[in-house]
PDB file of C-alpha atoms in Angstrom:
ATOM      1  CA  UNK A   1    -127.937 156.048   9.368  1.00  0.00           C
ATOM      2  CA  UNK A   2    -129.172 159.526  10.931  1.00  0.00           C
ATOM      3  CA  UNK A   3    -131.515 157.517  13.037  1.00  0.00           C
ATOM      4  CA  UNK A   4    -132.692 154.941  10.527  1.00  0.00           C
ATOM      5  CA  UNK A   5    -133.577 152.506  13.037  1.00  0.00           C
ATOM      6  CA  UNK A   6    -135.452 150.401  10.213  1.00  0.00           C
ATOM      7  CA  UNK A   7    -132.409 150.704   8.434  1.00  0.00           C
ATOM      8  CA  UNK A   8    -130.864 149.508  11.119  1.00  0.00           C
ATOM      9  CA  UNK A   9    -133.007 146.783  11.248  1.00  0.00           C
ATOM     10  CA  UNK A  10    -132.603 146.229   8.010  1.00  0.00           C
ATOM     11  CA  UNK A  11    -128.693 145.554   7.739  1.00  0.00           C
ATOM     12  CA  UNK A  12    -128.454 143.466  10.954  1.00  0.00           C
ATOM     13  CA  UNK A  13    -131.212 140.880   9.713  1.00  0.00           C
ATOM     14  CA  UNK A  14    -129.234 140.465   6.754  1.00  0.00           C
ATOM     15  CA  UNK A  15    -126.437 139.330   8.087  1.00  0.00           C
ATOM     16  CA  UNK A  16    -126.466 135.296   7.562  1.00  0.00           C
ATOM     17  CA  UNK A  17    -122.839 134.540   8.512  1.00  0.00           C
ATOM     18  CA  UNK A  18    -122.053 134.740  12.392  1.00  0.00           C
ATOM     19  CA  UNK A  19    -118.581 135.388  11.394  1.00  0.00           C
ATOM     20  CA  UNK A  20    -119.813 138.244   9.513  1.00  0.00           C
ATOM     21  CA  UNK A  21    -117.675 142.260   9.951  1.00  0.00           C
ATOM     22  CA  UNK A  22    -119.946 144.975  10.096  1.00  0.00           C
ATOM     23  CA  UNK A  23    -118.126 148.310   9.753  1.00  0.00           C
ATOM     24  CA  UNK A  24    -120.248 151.040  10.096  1.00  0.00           C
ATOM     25  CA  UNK A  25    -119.241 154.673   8.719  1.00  0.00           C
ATOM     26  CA  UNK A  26    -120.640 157.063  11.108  1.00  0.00           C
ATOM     27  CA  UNK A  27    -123.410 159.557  11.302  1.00  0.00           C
ATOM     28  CA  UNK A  28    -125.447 157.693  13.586  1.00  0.00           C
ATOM     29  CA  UNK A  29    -127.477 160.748  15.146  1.00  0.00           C
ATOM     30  CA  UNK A  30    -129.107 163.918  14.104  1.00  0.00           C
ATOM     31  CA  UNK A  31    -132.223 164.776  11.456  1.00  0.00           C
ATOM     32  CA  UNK A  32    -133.954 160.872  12.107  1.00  0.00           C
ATOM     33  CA  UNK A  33    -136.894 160.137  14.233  1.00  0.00           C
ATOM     34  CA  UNK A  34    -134.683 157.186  16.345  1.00  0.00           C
ATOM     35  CA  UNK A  35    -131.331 158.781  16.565  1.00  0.00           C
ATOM     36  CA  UNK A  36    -131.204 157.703  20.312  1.00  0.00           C
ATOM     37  CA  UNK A  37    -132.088 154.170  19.469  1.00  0.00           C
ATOM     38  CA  UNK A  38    -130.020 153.637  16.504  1.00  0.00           C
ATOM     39  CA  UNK A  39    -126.692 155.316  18.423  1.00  0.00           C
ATOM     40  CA  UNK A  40    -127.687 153.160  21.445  1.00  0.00           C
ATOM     41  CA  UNK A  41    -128.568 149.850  19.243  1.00  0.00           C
ATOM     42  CA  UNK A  42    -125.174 150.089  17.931  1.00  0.00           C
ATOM     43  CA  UNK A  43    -123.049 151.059  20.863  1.00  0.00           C
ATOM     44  CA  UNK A  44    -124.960 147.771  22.494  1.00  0.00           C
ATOM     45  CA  UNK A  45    -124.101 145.851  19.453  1.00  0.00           C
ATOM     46  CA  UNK A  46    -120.519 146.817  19.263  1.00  0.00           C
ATOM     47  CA  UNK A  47    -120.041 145.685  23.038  1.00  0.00           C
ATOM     48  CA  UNK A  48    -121.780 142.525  22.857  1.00  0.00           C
ATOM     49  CA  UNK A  49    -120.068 141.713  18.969  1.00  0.00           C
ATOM     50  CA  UNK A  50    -116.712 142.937  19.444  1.00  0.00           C
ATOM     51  CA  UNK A  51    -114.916 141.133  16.718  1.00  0.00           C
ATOM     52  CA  UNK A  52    -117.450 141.668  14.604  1.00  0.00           C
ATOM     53  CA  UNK A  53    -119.022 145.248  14.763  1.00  0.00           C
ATOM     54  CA  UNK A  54    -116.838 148.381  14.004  1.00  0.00           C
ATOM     55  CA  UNK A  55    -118.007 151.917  14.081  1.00  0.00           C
ATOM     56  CA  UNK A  56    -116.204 154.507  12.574  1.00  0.00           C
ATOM     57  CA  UNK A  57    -116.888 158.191  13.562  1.00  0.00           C
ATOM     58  CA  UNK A  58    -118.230 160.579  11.255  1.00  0.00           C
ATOM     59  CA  UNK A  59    -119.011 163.833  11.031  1.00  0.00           C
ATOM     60  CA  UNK A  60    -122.602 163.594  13.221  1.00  0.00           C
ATOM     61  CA  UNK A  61    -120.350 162.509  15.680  1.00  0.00           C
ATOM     62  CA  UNK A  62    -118.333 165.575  16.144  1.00  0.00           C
ATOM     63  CA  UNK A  63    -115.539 166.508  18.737  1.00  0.00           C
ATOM     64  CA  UNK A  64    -116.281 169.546  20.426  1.00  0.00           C
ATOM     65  CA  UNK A  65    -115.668 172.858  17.687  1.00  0.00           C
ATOM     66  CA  UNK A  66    -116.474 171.044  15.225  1.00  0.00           C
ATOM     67  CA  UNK A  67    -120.046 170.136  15.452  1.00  0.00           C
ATOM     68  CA  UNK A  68    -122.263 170.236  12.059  1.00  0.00           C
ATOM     69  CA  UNK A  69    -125.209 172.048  11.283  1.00  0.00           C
ATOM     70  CA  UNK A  70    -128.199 171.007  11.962  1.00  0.00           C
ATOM     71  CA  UNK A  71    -126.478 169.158  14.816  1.00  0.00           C
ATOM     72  CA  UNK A  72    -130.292 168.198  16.687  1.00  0.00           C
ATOM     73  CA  UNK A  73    -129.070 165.636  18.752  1.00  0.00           C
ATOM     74  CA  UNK A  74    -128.746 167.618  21.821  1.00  0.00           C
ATOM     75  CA  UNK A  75    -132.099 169.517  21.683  1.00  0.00           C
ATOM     76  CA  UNK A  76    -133.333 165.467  20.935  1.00  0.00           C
ATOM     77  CA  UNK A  77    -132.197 164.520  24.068  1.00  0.00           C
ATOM     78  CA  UNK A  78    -133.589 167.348  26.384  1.00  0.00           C
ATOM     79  CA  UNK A  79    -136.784 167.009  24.601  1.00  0.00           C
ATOM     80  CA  UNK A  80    -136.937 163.186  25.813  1.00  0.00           C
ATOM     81  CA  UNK A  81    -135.214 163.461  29.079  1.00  0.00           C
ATOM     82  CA  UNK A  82    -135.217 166.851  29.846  1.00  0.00           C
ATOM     83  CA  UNK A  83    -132.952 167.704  32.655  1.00  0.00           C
ATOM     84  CA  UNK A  84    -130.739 164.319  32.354  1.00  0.00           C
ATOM     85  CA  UNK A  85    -129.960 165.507  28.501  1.00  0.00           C
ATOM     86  CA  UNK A  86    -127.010 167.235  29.327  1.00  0.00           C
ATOM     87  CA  UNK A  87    -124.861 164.368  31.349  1.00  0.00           C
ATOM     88  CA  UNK A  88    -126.434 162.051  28.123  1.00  0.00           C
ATOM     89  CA  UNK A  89    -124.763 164.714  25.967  1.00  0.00           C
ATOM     90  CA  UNK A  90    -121.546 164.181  28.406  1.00  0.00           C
ATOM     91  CA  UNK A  91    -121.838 160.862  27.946  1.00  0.00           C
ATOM     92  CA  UNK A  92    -122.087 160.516  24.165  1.00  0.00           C
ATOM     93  CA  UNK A  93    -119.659 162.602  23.643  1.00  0.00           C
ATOM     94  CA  UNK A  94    -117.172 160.217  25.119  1.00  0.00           C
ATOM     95  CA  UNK A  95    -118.665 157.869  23.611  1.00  0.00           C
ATOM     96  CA  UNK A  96    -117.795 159.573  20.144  1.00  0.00           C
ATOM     97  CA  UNK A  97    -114.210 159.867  21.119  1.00  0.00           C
ATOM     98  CA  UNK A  98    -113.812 156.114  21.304  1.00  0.00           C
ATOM     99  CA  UNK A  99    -115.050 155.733  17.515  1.00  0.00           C
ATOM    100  CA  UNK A 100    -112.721 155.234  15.208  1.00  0.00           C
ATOM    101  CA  UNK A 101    -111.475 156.796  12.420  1.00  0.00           C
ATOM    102  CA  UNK A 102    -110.655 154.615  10.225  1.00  0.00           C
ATOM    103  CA  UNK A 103    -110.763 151.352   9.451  1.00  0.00           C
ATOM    104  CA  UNK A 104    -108.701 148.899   6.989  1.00  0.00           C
ATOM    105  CA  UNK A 105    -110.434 145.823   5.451  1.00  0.00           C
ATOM    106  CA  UNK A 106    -108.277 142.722   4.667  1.00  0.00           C
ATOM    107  CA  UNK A 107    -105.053 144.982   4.168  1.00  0.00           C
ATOM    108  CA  UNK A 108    -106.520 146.088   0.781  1.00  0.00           C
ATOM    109  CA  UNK A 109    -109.468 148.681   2.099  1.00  0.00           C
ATOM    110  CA  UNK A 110    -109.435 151.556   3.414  1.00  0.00           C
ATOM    111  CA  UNK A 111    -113.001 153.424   4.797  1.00  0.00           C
ATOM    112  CA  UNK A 112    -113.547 156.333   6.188  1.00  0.00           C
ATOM    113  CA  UNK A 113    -116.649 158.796   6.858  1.00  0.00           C
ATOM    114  CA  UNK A 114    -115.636 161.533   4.694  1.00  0.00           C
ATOM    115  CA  UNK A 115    -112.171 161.420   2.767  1.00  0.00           C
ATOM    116  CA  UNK A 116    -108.783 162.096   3.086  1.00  0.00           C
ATOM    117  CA  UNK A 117    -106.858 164.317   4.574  1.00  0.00           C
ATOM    118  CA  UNK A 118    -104.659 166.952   2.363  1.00  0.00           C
ATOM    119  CA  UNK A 119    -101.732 166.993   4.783  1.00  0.00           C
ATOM    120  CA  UNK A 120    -100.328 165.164   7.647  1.00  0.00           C
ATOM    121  CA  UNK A 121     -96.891 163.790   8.877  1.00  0.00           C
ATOM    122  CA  UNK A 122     -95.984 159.946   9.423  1.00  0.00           C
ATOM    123  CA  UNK A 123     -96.481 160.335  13.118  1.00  0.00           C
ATOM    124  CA  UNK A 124    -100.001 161.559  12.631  1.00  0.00           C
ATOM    125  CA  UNK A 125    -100.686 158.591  10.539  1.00  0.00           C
ATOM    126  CA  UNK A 126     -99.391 156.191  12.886  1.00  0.00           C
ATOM    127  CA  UNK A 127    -101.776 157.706  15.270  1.00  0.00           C
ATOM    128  CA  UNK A 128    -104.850 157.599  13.353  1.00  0.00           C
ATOM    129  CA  UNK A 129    -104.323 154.003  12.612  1.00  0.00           C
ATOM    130  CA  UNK A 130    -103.909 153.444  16.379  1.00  0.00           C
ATOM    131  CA  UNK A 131    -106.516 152.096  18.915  1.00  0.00           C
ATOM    132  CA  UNK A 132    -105.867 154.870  21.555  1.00  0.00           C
ATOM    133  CA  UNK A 133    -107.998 157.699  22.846  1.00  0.00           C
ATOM    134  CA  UNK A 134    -105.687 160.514  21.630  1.00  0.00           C
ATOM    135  CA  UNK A 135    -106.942 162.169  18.534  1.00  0.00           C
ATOM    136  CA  UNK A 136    -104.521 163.614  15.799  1.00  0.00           C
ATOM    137  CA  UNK A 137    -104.222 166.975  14.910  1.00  0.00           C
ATOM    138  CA  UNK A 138    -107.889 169.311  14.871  1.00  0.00           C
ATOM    139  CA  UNK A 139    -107.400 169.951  11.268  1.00  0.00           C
ATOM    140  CA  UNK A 140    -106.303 166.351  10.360  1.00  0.00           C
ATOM    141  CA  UNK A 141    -110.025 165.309  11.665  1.00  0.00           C
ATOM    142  CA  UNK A 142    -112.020 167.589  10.283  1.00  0.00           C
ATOM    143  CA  UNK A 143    -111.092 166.749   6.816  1.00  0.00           C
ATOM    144  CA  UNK A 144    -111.043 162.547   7.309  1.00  0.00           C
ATOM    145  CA  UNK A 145    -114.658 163.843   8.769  1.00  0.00           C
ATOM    146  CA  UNK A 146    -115.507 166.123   6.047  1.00  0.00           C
ATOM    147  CA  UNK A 147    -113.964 165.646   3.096  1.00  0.00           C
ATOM    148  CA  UNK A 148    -115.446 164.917  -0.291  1.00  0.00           C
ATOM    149  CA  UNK A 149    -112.591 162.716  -2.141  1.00  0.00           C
ATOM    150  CA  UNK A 150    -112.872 163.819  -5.562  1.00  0.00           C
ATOM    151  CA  UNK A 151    -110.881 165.404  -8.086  1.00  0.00           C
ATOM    152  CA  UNK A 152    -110.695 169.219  -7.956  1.00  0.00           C
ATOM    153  CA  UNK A 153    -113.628 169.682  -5.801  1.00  0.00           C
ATOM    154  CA  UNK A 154    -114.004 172.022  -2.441  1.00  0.00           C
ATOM    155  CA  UNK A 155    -115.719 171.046   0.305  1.00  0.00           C
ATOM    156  CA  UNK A 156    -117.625 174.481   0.361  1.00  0.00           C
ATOM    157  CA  UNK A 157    -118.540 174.194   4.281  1.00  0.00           C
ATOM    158  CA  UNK A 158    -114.914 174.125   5.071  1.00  0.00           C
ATOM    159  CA  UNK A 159    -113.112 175.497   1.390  1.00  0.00           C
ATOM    160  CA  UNK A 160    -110.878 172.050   1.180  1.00  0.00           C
ATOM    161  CA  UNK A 161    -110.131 170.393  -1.307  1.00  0.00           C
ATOM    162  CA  UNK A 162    -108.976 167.093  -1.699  1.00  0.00           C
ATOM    163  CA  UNK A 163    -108.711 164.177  -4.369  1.00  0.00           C
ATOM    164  CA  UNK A 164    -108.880 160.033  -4.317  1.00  0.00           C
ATOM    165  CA  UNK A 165    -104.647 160.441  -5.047  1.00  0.00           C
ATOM    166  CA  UNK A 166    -104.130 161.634  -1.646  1.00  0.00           C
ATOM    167  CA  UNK A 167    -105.131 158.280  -0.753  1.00  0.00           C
ATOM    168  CA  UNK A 168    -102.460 157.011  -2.648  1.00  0.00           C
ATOM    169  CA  UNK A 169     -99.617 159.308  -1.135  1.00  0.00           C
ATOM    170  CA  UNK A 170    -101.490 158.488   2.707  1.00  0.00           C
ATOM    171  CA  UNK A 171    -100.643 155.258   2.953  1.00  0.00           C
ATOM    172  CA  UNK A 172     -97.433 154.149   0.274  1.00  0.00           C
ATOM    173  CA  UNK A 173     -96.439 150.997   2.493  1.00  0.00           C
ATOM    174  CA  UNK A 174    -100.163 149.546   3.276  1.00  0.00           C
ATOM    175  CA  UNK A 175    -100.976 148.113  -0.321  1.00  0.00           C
ATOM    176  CA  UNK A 176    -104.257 149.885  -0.306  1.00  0.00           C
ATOM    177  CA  UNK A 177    -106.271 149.642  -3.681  1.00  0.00           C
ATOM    178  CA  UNK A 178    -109.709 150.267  -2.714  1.00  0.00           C
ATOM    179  CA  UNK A 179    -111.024 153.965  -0.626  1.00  0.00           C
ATOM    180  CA  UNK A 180    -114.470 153.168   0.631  1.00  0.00           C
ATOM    181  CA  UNK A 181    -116.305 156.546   1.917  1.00  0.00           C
ATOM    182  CA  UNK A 182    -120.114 157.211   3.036  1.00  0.00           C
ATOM    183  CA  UNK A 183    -119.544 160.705   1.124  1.00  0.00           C
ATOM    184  CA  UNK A 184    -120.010 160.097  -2.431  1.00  0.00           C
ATOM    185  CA  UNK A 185    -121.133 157.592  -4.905  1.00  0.00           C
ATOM    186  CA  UNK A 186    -118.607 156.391  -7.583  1.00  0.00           C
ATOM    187  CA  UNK A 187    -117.797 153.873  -9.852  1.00  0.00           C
ATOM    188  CA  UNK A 188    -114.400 151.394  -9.971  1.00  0.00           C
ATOM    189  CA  UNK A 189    -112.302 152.117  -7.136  1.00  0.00           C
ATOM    190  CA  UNK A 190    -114.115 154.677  -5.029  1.00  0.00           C
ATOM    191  CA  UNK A 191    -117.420 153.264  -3.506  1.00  0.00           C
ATOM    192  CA  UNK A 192    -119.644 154.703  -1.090  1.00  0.00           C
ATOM    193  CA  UNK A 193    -120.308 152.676   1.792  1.00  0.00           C
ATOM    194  CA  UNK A 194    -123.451 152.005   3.040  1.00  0.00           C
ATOM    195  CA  UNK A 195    -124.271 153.523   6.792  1.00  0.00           C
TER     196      UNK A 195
END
């Protein structure tokens, strides 16, 4: 989104079915003119339609060392509130540790912000697929956050690469047959989401 708040807009109006999931793949804030509105439009959102409103984290909503660059947000919010920008900062920032990281759709999905991760154990996977507050490994993060999942290529901000087979070997016992990502665009069973 990036502060799309027409975009925004856009998606919610089109929803005609009240029974309708929204999952939303992150990058809420930084570079557009309504970041504020969009990130609070959908935290608002996501509290009042629970059951039907998911936000996943991406990269735009980093955890502390591993913020992106341009990363305007903050200077955003001290240019609008001045000296309350800070504690706002404080207080999206939590807010960004609550987001999830991924999410699976109908047991045959899964979608992420970025792509997979190259490594991790079974507890770390158990983890990420949990609804608590803990966050797996630093490394584990950054790629799910960063990650382009194609074959052979390196993610030149962070030299990783990765590849849609990882996918495969992440999750043996889920059935998955579909990787959705906001990262690339692709044809048959990669698909960029829309955010």
């Amino acid at each position: 989104m990036h502060g799309d708040l027409n975009g925004l807009r856009s998606i919610v109006k089109s929803v005609k079915d009240s029974d309708s999931i929204l999952i939303f793949l992150g990058d809420y804030i930084d570079r557009g003119p309504s970041q504020v509105e969009v990130f609070a439009g959908l935290l608002n959102l996501a509290l009042r339609f629970s059951e039907n409103i998911i936000l996943l984290r991406g990269n735009h909503e980093p955890p502390i060392g591993l913020e992106p660059f341009p990363h305007d947000y903050p200077y955003v919010l001290r240019e609008r509130f001045g000296g309350l920008a800070e504690k706002l900062y404080e207080l999206s920032s939590e807010a960004f540790n609550k987001l999830v990281l991924f999410a699976i759709a109908r047991g045959e999905a899964i979608l992420v912000h970025g792509g997979p991760p190259t490594h991790f154990e079974e507890m770390e996977v158990d983890e990420m697929f949990s609804c608590t507050d803990k966050l797996p490994r630093m490394d584990i993060v950054e790629e799910i956050l960063w990650n382009d999942p194609f074959e052979n290529v390196i993610n030149l901000k962070y030299d990783i690469e990765t590849s849609p087979k990882t996918i495969c070997n992440y999750c043996p016992n889920k059935c998955l047959r579909t990787f959705i990502t906001s990262c690339i665009t692709s044809l048959g069973k990669y698909s960029r989401g829309v955010t």
